[in-house]
Short mmCIF file of C-alpha atoms in Angstrom, two decimals:
data_model
loop_
_atom_site.label_atom_id
_atom_site.label_comp_id
_atom_site.label_asym_id
_atom_site.label_seq_id
_atom_site.Cartn_x
_atom_site.Cartn_y
_atom_site.Cartn_z
CA MET W 1 56.38 88.95 13.93
CA SER W 2 55.31 85.71 16.00
CA SER W 3 57.12 84.23 18.75
CA ASP W 4 57.36 80.85 17.42
CA PRO W 5 60.59 79.29 18.23
CA LEU W 6 63.78 79.20 15.96
CA PRO W 7 65.27 76.00 14.88
CA SER W 8 67.56 74.61 17.64
CA LEU W 9 71.43 75.20 17.21
CA PRO W 10 73.89 72.45 16.89
CA GLU W 11 76.32 71.78 19.34
CA ASN W 12 79.02 73.58 17.24
CA ARG W 13 78.08 77.05 16.86
CA ILE W 14 81.40 78.89 16.61
CA VAL W 15 81.77 81.38 13.50
CA VAL W 16 84.87 83.42 12.41
CA GLY W 17 84.78 86.85 10.99
CA CYS W 18 87.70 88.58 9.57
CA GLY W 19 87.15 92.22 8.72
CA GLY W 20 85.78 95.67 9.30
CA VAL W 21 85.01 97.10 12.68
CA GLY W 22 84.54 100.65 13.26
CA LEU W 23 82.72 103.20 15.16
CA ASP W 24 79.39 104.61 13.41
CA PHE W 25 78.29 108.47 14.03
CA LEU W 26 74.74 108.51 12.98
CA ALA W 27 73.12 111.85 12.32
CA ALA W 28 69.42 112.04 11.03
CA VAL W 29 68.76 115.35 9.50
CA ALA W 30 65.60 116.80 7.96
CA SER W 31 67.17 117.52 4.53
CA TYR W 32 70.79 117.07 3.03
CA PRO W 33 72.83 120.08 4.08
CA LYS W 34 73.83 122.60 1.23
CA PRO W 35 77.26 124.02 0.87
CA ASP W 36 78.33 125.96 4.15
CA ASP W 37 74.85 125.18 5.66
CA LYS W 38 74.59 124.75 9.60
CA ILE W 39 71.59 122.29 10.46
CA ARG W 40 70.09 120.50 13.56
CA SER W 41 70.20 117.10 13.93
CA THR W 42 66.73 115.37 14.29
CA SER W 43 68.46 112.16 16.10
CA LEU W 44 71.91 111.27 16.94
CA ARG W 45 73.17 108.00 17.79
CA VAL W 46 76.93 106.62 18.28
CA GLN W 47 77.54 102.88 18.16
CA GLY W 48 80.06 100.39 16.87
CA GLY W 49 79.76 99.40 13.11
CA GLY W 50 81.65 97.96 10.06
CA ASN W 51 80.71 95.08 8.02
CA ALA W 52 81.91 92.05 10.26
CA GLY W 53 81.32 93.57 13.40
CA ASN W 54 77.40 94.18 12.53
CA ALA W 55 77.28 90.80 11.03
CA LEU W 56 79.01 88.87 13.84
CA THR W 57 76.63 91.11 16.33
CA CYS W 58 73.67 89.67 14.28
CA ALA W 59 74.93 86.38 14.58
CA ALA W 60 75.50 86.42 18.34
CA ARG W 61 72.13 87.77 19.14
CA LEU W 62 70.60 84.57 17.22
CA GLY W 63 72.55 82.38 19.29
CA LEU W 64 75.75 81.81 17.40
CA ASN W 65 79.33 82.12 19.32
CA PRO W 66 81.51 84.48 17.14
CA ARG W 67 84.88 85.45 17.16
CA ILE W 68 86.01 88.45 15.51
CA ILE W 69 89.31 89.38 14.18
CA SER W 70 90.11 93.04 13.32
CA LYS W 71 92.13 96.02 14.10
CA ILE W 72 90.50 98.83 16.60
CA ALA W 73 92.04 101.63 18.73
CA ASP W 74 93.34 101.25 22.18
CA ASP W 75 91.69 104.21 23.58
CA PRO W 76 88.17 104.94 25.10
CA GLN W 77 86.35 104.57 22.00
CA GLY W 78 87.97 101.25 21.16
CA LYS W 79 86.94 100.31 24.64
CA GLY W 80 83.33 101.28 23.91
CA ILE W 81 83.44 98.90 20.90
CA ARG W 82 85.02 96.15 22.99
CA GLU W 83 82.39 96.35 25.57
CA GLU W 84 79.68 96.49 23.14
CA PHE W 85 80.67 93.36 21.48
CA GLU W 86 80.77 91.51 24.82
CA ALA W 87 77.73 92.80 25.51
CA ASP W 88 76.60 90.69 22.79
CA GLY W 89 78.57 87.92 23.35
CA VAL W 90 81.31 88.28 20.56
CA ASP W 91 84.76 86.90 21.68
CA THR W 92 87.27 89.93 21.49
CA SER W 93 90.19 87.89 22.04
CA PHE W 94 91.81 88.23 18.48
CA LEU W 95 91.16 91.92 18.06
CA VAL W 96 94.42 93.91 17.45
CA LEU W 97 94.61 97.32 19.48
CA LEU W 98 95.61 100.03 17.06
CA PRO W 99 93.72 102.64 15.17
CA VAL W 100 89.61 102.39 14.23
CA PRO W 101 88.17 103.01 11.08
CA LEU W 102 85.28 105.80 11.61
CA ILE W 103 82.03 105.65 9.69
CA GLN W 104 79.86 109.08 9.33
CA CYS W 105 76.61 108.50 8.00
CA ILE W 106 74.24 111.41 7.20
CA LEU W 107 70.37 110.04 6.80
CA ARG W 108 67.98 112.43 4.68
CA ASN W 109 64.39 112.27 4.56
CA ILE W 110 63.05 113.60 1.03
CA GLY W 111 59.09 114.07 0.93
CA LEU W 112 57.29 112.72 -1.68
CA SER W 113 53.95 113.39 -0.52
CA LEU W 114 52.18 114.14 2.88
CA THR W 115 52.05 109.88 3.60
CA SER W 116 55.38 108.89 1.78
CA VAL W 117 58.89 109.80 3.12
CA ARG W 118 62.08 108.09 1.31
CA LYS W 119 65.02 107.60 3.34
CA THR W 120 68.48 107.68 2.17
CA ARG W 121 71.78 107.78 3.45
CA THR W 122 75.68 109.42 3.08
CA CYS W 123 78.30 107.78 4.23
CA ILE W 124 81.88 109.28 5.08
CA HIS W 125 84.47 106.39 5.89
CA THR W 126 87.95 107.32 7.60
CA PRO W 127 89.74 104.08 7.31
CA GLY W 128 92.28 103.60 10.17
CA ASP W 129 95.93 103.88 9.79
CA PRO W 130 97.82 101.72 9.61
CA PRO W 131 95.58 98.88 8.38
CA MET W 132 95.46 95.67 9.25
CA ILE W 133 98.01 93.05 7.92
CA PRO W 134 98.75 89.43 8.33
CA ASP W 135 101.81 90.05 10.45
CA ASP W 136 99.46 91.99 12.80
CA LEU W 137 98.26 88.41 14.16
CA SER W 138 100.90 85.54 14.76
CA GLU W 139 100.53 81.94 13.10
CA SER W 140 99.63 80.51 16.32
CA THR W 141 96.84 83.10 17.05
CA ILE W 142 95.30 82.43 13.48
CA PHE W 143 95.29 78.64 14.39
CA SER W 144 93.58 79.44 17.83
CA ALA W 145 90.75 81.74 16.34
CA LEU W 146 90.13 79.12 13.87
CA ASP W 147 90.03 76.21 16.18
CA GLY W 148 86.76 74.39 16.27
CA ALA W 149 84.95 76.89 13.97
CA ARG W 150 82.13 75.97 11.68
CA ILE W 151 82.02 78.95 9.36
CA LEU W 152 84.61 81.76 8.31
CA TYR W 153 83.44 85.04 7.37
CA LEU W 154 85.56 87.43 5.48
CA ASP W 155 84.16 90.69 4.36
CA GLY W 156 86.73 92.25 2.07
CA ARG W 157 87.50 95.24 4.15
CA LEU W 158 90.93 94.05 5.11
CA PRO W 159 92.40 93.27 1.60
CA ASP W 160 95.86 92.01 2.77
CA THR W 161 94.00 89.25 4.55
CA ALA W 162 91.00 88.70 2.13
CA ILE W 163 92.99 89.21 -1.18
CA ILE W 164 93.48 85.25 -1.93
CA VAL W 165 89.71 84.76 -1.80
CA ALA W 166 88.77 87.93 -3.57
CA GLN W 167 91.30 86.94 -6.61
CA GLU W 168 89.54 83.60 -6.75
CA VAL W 169 85.98 84.55 -6.33
CA TRP W 170 85.90 87.82 -8.87
CA THR W 171 84.62 87.58 -12.07
CA GLU W 172 84.19 89.70 -15.17
CA ALA W 173 80.91 87.83 -16.12
CA PRO W 174 78.60 89.93 -18.34
CA SER W 175 75.44 89.52 -16.10
CA VAL W 176 74.74 88.21 -12.22
CA PRO W 177 73.73 84.97 -13.10
CA SER W 178 76.53 84.08 -15.31
CA ALA W 179 78.97 85.29 -12.61
CA LEU W 180 77.43 82.84 -10.09
CA VAL W 181 78.07 80.06 -12.65
CA SER W 182 81.62 81.44 -13.13
CA MET W 183 82.41 81.52 -9.20
CA LEU W 184 81.30 77.78 -9.05
CA LEU W 185 83.23 76.58 -12.19
CA ARG W 186 86.47 78.45 -10.80
CA LEU W 187 85.96 76.95 -7.38
CA PRO W 188 85.12 73.42 -7.54
CA ASN W 189 84.75 73.12 -3.88
CA LEU W 190 82.26 76.19 -3.87
CA ARG W 191 78.80 74.80 -2.31
CA PHE W 192 76.84 77.77 -3.11
CA ALA W 193 76.91 81.63 -3.93
CA ILE W 194 74.60 84.36 -3.00
CA VAL W 195 74.60 87.88 -4.72
CA THR W 196 72.36 90.56 -2.49
CA LEU W 197 70.61 93.25 -4.41
CA GLY W 198 69.41 95.47 -1.77
CA GLU W 199 65.63 96.17 -1.97
CA ASP W 200 65.45 93.79 -4.78
CA GLY W 201 66.62 90.88 -2.65
CA CYS W 202 69.14 88.59 -3.54
CA ILE W 203 70.10 85.53 -6.50
CA MET W 204 71.64 82.41 -4.95
CA LEU W 205 72.96 79.89 -7.39
CA GLU W 206 73.38 76.07 -5.29
CA ARG W 207 75.56 73.49 -6.97
CA SER W 208 74.16 70.03 -7.11
CA VAL W 209 74.99 67.73 -4.13
CA ASN W 210 75.46 64.10 -4.92
CA ALA W 211 77.86 63.15 -2.01
CA ILE W 212 76.78 60.15 0.39
CA GLY W 213 78.74 59.99 3.85
CA SER W 214 79.58 56.87 5.50
CA ALA W 215 76.32 56.67 7.22
CA GLY W 216 74.62 56.93 3.85
CA SER W 217 73.10 60.21 4.05
CA GLU W 218 74.00 63.29 2.35
CA THR W 219 76.89 64.94 3.85
CA TRP W 220 77.45 68.79 4.57
CA ASN W 221 80.34 70.51 5.62
CA GLY W 222 79.61 73.49 7.46
CA GLN W 223 82.88 75.66 6.39
CA ALA W 224 81.87 78.92 4.40
CA CYS W 225 83.19 82.15 4.01
CA CYS W 226 82.30 85.70 2.53
CA THR W 227 84.03 88.30 0.39
CA SER W 228 82.40 91.56 -0.24
CA MET W 229 83.25 93.81 -3.48
CA LEU W 230 81.35 96.82 -5.26
CA ASN W 231 78.94 96.02 -2.15
CA ILE W 232 77.91 92.26 -3.57
CA GLN W 233 77.84 89.91 -0.97
CA VAL W 234 79.14 86.56 -2.12
CA PHE W 235 78.66 83.65 0.32
CA ILE W 236 80.79 80.31 0.03
CA SER W 237 80.32 77.00 1.32
CA LEU W 238 81.77 73.51 0.34
CA ILE W 239 80.34 70.60 -1.93
CA LEU W 240 81.66 67.37 -2.93
CA ALA W 241 80.40 66.21 -6.09
CA GLU W 242 77.60 67.47 -9.17
CA SER W 243 74.84 65.66 -10.58
CA PRO W 244 74.74 64.41 -14.15
CA GLU W 245 72.41 63.93 -16.88
CA LEU W 246 70.06 66.80 -15.95
CA GLU W 247 68.21 69.30 -18.74
CA GLU W 248 70.86 72.33 -19.81
CA ILE W 249 68.96 75.63 -19.87
CA ASP W 250 70.73 79.04 -20.12
CA VAL W 251 70.86 80.50 -16.61
CA ASP W 252 70.01 84.14 -17.78
CA SER W 253 66.96 82.82 -19.24
CA LEU W 254 66.15 80.57 -16.47
CA LEU W 255 66.65 83.95 -13.99
CA GLU W 256 63.99 85.78 -16.50
CA GLN W 257 61.19 82.70 -15.96
CA LEU W 258 61.83 82.78 -12.08
CA LYS W 259 61.46 86.41 -12.04
CA GLN W 260 57.81 85.89 -14.04
CA ARG W 261 56.74 84.00 -10.81
CA LYS W 262 57.30 86.78 -8.40
CA ASP W 263 54.35 88.44 -6.95
CA ASP W 264 55.17 91.85 -5.95
CA ARG W 265 51.97 92.27 -3.81
CA VAL W 266 53.34 89.78 -1.45
CA ALA W 267 54.81 91.85 1.61
CA VAL W 268 56.85 89.28 3.42
CA PRO W 269 60.06 87.72 2.11
CA THR W 270 59.66 84.77 -0.16
CA CYS W 271 61.97 82.21 -2.25
CA ILE W 272 61.39 81.45 -5.65
CA SER W 273 63.50 78.01 -6.63
CA SER W 274 63.93 76.54 -9.92
CA LEU W 275 64.39 72.58 -10.72
CA GLU W 276 67.64 71.20 -10.57
CA ALA W 277 69.28 71.39 -13.92
CA ARG W 278 72.54 72.11 -15.97
CA LEU W 279 72.80 75.87 -15.99
CA ARG W 280 74.76 77.24 -19.22
CA ALA W 281 76.57 80.44 -19.25
CA GLU W 282 77.41 81.64 -22.85
CA GLY W 283 81.08 81.84 -23.16
CA ILE W 284 81.74 80.40 -19.37
CA GLY W 285 80.38 77.08 -19.13
CA THR W 286 77.87 74.95 -17.21
CA VAL W 287 77.35 73.83 -13.89
CA SER W 288 74.83 71.55 -12.37
CA GLY W 289 72.67 73.35 -9.63
CA ARG W 290 69.51 75.36 -8.80
CA LEU W 291 68.88 78.77 -8.96
CA TYR W 292 66.78 80.77 -6.46
CA ILE W 293 65.45 84.43 -5.82
CA GLY W 294 65.05 85.79 -2.60
CA THR W 295 62.72 88.82 -2.15
CA ALA W 296 63.15 91.54 0.32
CA GLU W 297 60.34 92.66 2.90
CA LYS W 298 58.43 95.32 1.89
CA ILE W 299 58.95 97.74 4.87
CA PRO W 300 55.89 100.17 5.33
CA PRO W 301 57.27 103.83 4.76
CA SER W 302 56.12 104.67 8.27
CA GLU W 303 58.37 101.98 9.56
CA LEU W 304 61.51 102.16 7.64
CA VAL W 305 64.12 104.47 9.30
CA ASP W 306 67.57 103.54 8.31
CA THR W 307 69.19 100.99 5.82
CA THR W 308 72.77 101.20 7.10
CA GLY W 309 73.91 97.60 7.80
CA ALA W 310 70.81 95.74 6.20
CA GLY W 311 73.24 93.56 4.03
CA ASP W 312 75.42 92.79 7.23
CA ALA W 313 72.13 91.76 9.30
CA PHE W 314 71.43 89.32 6.11
CA ILE W 315 75.08 88.10 6.38
CA GLY W 316 74.38 87.53 10.20
CA ALA W 317 71.44 85.72 9.38
CA VAL W 318 73.03 83.44 6.91
CA LEU W 319 75.58 82.55 9.40
CA TYR W 320 72.95 81.16 11.72
CA ALA W 321 70.86 79.72 9.10
CA LEU W 322 73.92 77.67 8.17
CA CYS W 323 74.58 76.70 11.69
CA ALA W 324 70.84 75.48 12.06
CA ASN W 325 71.06 73.74 8.82
CA MET W 326 68.16 75.70 7.17
CA PRO W 327 67.36 74.77 3.33
CA PRO W 328 68.07 77.86 1.04
CA GLU W 329 63.84 78.07 1.06
CA LYS W 330 63.96 79.02 4.69
CA MET W 331 67.39 80.57 4.82
CA LEU W 332 66.66 83.32 2.45
CA PRO W 333 63.59 84.66 3.68
CA PHE W 334 64.71 84.51 7.13
CA ALA W 335 67.77 86.53 6.42
CA ALA W 336 65.71 89.02 4.38
CA GLN W 337 63.46 89.20 7.59
CA VAL W 338 66.55 89.83 9.87
CA ALA W 339 67.73 92.80 7.54
CA ALA W 340 64.38 94.18 7.47
CA ALA W 341 64.09 94.50 11.53
CA GLY W 342 67.37 96.08 11.39
CA CYS W 343 65.93 98.90 8.81
CA ARG W 344 63.45 99.99 11.53
CA ALA W 345 65.89 102.02 13.82
CA LEU W 346 68.86 104.19 13.39
CA GLY W 347 72.01 102.53 12.89
CA ALA W 348 73.02 99.04 11.96
CA ARG W 349 72.62 97.59 15.27
CA THR W 350 69.90 99.38 17.24
CA SER W 351 67.09 96.73 16.02
CA LEU W 352 68.89 93.44 15.18
CA PRO W 353 66.43 91.06 17.01
CA HIS W 354 67.65 88.81 19.50
CA ARG W 355 67.09 85.37 19.73
CA THR W 356 64.87 85.86 22.85
CA ASP W 357 63.20 88.99 21.53
CA PRO W 358 59.50 88.75 22.64
CA ARG W 359 58.76 90.17 19.24
CA GLY W 360 60.11 86.72 17.66
CA ILE W 361 62.01 86.10 14.18
CA GLY W 362 61.19 83.75 11.67
CA GLY W 363 57.51 83.27 12.42
CA PHE W 364 56.14 83.48 8.89
CA MET W 365 58.26 80.11 8.21
CA HIS W 366 56.06 78.22 10.61
CA VAL W 367 52.75 79.03 8.65
CA SER W 368 51.06 75.80 8.09
CA LYS W 369 50.52 74.48 4.53
CA ASP W 370 46.69 74.83 5.30
CA VAL W 371 47.09 78.22 5.88
CA GLN W 372 49.48 78.92 2.71
CA LYS W 373 46.58 77.18 0.94
CA ILE W 374 44.07 79.59 1.95
CA PHE W 375 46.25 82.55 1.17
CA GLU W 376 46.72 80.92 -2.49
CA ILE W 377 42.90 80.67 -2.90
CA VAL W 378 41.93 84.31 -1.31
CA PHE W 379 44.69 86.01 -3.30
CA ALA W 380 43.95 83.98 -6.38
CA GLN W 381 40.28 85.21 -6.13
CA ALA W 382 41.19 88.87 -5.41
CA TYR W 383 43.58 88.79 -8.47
CA GLU W 384 40.40 88.54 -10.75
CA LEU W 385 38.94 91.69 -8.99
CA PRO W 386 41.12 94.20 -9.85
CA GLN W 387 39.41 97.03 -7.86
CA THR W 388 39.52 94.88 -4.91
CA SER W 389 42.18 95.47 -1.89
CA VAL W 390 43.09 92.58 0.13
CA VAL W 391 44.75 92.37 3.48
CA ILE W 392 45.50 89.09 5.42
CA ILE W 393 46.69 89.32 8.76
CA ALA W 394 48.71 86.25 10.22
CA HIS W 395 50.93 86.17 13.35
CA GLY W 396 50.17 89.69 13.67
CA ARG W 397 51.70 90.65 10.29
CA ARG W 398 50.33 92.06 7.14
CA TYR W 399 50.81 89.49 4.19
CA TYR W 400 49.08 90.46 1.47
CA HIS W 401 47.68 94.14 0.22
#
């Protein structure tokens, strides 16, 4: 990764997260234990965890000012969780001090060959009891937590708090693209939605914007929230209007067209987008917008350690990207790169990048158009020679192979 600077942040960089906070005990083992086995771990790490906790830690390291709403234990372990948050710049003023969830992760190395090892994980989740309920926070405390916030993020781990959002967002559409259309139709103020797909990247549907502010420019209300259901991360933001008189196309067919444009030989995260159109989901309706495919980074097997919290890192990076006003074409690859960085060490937070990290983050976004053109020409020629292996190094990273 290069040391190119990230986009400057706006003055308002306060984000609020409400959801899971826990303590992770991460043990790496050579193989998954059989019943009654006694085995030794190859490494062990204890650190704070939880979806909201990890995402806000990532956001803080990227330069935001997060506030966390959750419940933890008023004991030495809870104190350690608070201190870890505070060291990263996460505001813990709105934590309720009660029992804390516990997550235990067992990491397994499955040998596929002498040079290829596939990393897996098994999680054991012990929820805190009693769970957090809305009565744990007074109305004035909630207002105080939200005061001046640019973004609200909900991970769905506190169901009594997030149930209203979950009921509005959930859909039984037959496919991911049609589900995204359903969400935007059911929530007319929804700006966009993203579904994460692990190593397959993500799919984003952005509603068309045709709103002009008082100064004559396109307006953007930086409010957003997120809910997590069945490991699908859905991001929500605000829109004001749709664009009329666009070509109509079936959204599932459009997704297949975009997939044909993917190049699996590109190692770095990329973004593929459609033109603006009226996207139709059979039996559901149509919405005007653009469909995006974001690819995941291809991490070399020798560098892949642990995927715990990769989705949380993706969310934290999206929170940053929203505050930095990144367009989707930059936001999705950036978030994928931050998520990949988090997979290169044991635990969800260990290798989350800092904004001041000398390794840099997001450097690939600064590749000039001339360099990109060179990539296209060289790769096109190599494609005609199937026996040829091509590697292009830029900013110290492998781009094609």
